[in-house]
mmCIF file of C-alpha atoms in Angstrom:
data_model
loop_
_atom_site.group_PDB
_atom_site.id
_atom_site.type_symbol
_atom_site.label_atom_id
_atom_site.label_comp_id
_atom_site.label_asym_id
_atom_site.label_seq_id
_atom_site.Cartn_x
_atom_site.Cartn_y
_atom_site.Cartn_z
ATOM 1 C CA UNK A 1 0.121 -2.905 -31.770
ATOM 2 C CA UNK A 2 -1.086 -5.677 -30.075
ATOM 3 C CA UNK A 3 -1.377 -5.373 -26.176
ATOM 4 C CA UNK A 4 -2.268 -8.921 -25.565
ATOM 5 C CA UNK A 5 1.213 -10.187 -27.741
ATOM 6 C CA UNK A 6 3.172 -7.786 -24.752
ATOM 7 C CA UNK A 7 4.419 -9.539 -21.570
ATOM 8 C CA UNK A 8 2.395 -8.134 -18.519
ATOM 9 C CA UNK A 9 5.273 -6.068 -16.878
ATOM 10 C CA UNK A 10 5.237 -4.331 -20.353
ATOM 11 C CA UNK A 11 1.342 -3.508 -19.914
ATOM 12 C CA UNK A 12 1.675 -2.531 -16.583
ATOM 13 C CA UNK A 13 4.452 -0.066 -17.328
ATOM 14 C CA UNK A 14 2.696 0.917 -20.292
ATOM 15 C CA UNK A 15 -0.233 1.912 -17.825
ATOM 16 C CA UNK A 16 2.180 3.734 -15.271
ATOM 17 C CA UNK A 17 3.429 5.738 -18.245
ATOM 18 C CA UNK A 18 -0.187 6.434 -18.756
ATOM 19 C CA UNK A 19 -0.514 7.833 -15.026
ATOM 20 C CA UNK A 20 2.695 9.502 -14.913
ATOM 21 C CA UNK A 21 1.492 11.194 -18.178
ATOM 22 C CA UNK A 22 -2.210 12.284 -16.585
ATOM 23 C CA UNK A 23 -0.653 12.800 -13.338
ATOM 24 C CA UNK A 24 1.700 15.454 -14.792
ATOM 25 C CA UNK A 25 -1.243 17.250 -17.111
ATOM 26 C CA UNK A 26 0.682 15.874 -19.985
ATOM 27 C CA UNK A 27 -1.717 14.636 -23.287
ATOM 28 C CA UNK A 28 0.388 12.609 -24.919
ATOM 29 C CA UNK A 29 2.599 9.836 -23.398
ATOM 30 C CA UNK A 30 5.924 9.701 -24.543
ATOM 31 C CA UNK A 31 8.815 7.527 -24.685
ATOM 32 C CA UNK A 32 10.431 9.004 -21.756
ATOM 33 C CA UNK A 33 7.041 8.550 -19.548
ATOM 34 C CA UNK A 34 7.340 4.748 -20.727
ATOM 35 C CA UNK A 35 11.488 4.677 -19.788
ATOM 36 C CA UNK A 36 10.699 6.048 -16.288
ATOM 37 C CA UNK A 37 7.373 3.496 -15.655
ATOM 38 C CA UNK A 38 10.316 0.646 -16.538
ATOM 39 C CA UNK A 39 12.997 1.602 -14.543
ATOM 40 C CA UNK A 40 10.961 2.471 -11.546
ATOM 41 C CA UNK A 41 8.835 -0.866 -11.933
ATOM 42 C CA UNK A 42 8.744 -3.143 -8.658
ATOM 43 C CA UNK A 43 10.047 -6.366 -9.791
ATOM 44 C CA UNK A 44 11.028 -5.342 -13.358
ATOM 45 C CA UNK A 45 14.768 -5.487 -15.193
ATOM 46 C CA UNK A 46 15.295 -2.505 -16.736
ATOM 47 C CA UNK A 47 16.825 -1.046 -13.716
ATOM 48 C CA UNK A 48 18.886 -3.960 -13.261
ATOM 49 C CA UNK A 49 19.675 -4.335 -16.556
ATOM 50 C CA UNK A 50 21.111 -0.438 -16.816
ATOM 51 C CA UNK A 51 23.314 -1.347 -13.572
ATOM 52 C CA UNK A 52 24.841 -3.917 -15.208
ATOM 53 C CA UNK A 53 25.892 -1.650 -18.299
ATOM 54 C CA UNK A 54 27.235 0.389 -16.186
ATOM 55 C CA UNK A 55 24.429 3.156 -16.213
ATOM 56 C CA UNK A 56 23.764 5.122 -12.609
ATOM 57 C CA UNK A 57 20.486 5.058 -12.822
ATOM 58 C CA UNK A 58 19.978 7.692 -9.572
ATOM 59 C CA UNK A 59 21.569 10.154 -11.958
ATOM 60 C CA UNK A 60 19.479 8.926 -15.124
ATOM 61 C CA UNK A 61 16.002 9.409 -12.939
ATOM 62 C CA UNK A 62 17.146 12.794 -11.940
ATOM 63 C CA UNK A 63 17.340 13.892 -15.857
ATOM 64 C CA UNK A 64 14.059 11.996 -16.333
ATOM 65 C CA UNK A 65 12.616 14.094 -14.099
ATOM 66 C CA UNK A 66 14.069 16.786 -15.542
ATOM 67 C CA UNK A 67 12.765 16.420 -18.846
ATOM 68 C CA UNK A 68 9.076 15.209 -17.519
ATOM 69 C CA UNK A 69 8.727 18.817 -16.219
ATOM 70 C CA UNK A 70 9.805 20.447 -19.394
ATOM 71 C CA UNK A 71 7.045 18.764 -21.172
ATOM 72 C CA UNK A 72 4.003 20.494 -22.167
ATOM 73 C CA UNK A 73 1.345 20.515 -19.969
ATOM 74 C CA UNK A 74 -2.530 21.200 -20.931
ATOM 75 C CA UNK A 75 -5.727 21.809 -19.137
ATOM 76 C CA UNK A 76 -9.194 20.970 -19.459
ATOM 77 C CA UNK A 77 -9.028 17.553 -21.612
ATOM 78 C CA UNK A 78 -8.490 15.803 -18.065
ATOM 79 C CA UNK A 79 -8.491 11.784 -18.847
ATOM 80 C CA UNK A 80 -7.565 12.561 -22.532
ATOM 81 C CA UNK A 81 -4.070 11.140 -23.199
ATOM 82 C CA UNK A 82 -2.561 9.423 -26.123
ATOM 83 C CA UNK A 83 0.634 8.009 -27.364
ATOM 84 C CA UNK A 84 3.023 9.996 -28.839
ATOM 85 C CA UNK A 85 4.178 9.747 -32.319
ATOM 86 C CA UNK A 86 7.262 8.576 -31.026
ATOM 87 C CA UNK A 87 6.026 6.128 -28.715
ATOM 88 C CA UNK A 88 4.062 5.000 -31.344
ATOM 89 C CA UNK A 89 6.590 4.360 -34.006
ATOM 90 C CA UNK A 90 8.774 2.530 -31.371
ATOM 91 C CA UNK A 91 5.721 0.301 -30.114
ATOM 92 C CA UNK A 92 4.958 -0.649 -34.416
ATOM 93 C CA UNK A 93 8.596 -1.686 -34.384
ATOM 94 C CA UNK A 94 8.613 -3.587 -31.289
ATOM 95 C CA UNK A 95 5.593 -5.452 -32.802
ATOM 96 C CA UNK A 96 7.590 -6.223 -36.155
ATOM 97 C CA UNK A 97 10.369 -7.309 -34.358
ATOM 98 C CA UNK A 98 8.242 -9.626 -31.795
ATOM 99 C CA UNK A 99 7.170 -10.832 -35.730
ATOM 100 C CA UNK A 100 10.030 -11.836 -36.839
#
């Protein structure tokens, strides 16, 4: 995965996902950490984007949140946090795609 081939909006939700991750003692950041940094990014499309399809995205963040809080939570690696194996897998086929 290369970060400099992503558009900055991506990087800087990538990073929010990051804090919303730490922020909520989670270790790993996951996909849904990533789909909440997008659709609550100032000046990004995602939101926008799910409005058009015909998504109500109040109702969407409320079972974000949801989920957040059922993650795991750990103690005493504070600053450790990682992508998920999900997160991971999507971001390699993002890159393949951005490839082709």
């Amino acid at each position: 995965m290369r970060m400099d081939k992503m558009t900055t909006k991506f990087q800087e939700a990538l990073m929010d996902a990051k804090s919303l991750a730490l922020g909520a003692d989670n270790n790993m950041i996951e996909p849904i950490h990533l789909l909440q940094a997008l659709i609550e990014q100032e000046g990004g499309t995602v939101s926008h984007v799910l409005t058009k399809a015909g998504v109500n995205v109040n109702q969407l963040q409320r079972k974000l949140s949801e989920r957040l809080e059922q993650l795991p939570k750990v103690s005493g690696v504070e600053g450790e946090v990682h992508l998920s194996n999900d997160l991971d897998k999507i971001m390699n086929i993002m890159d393949k795609l951005a490839m082709q």
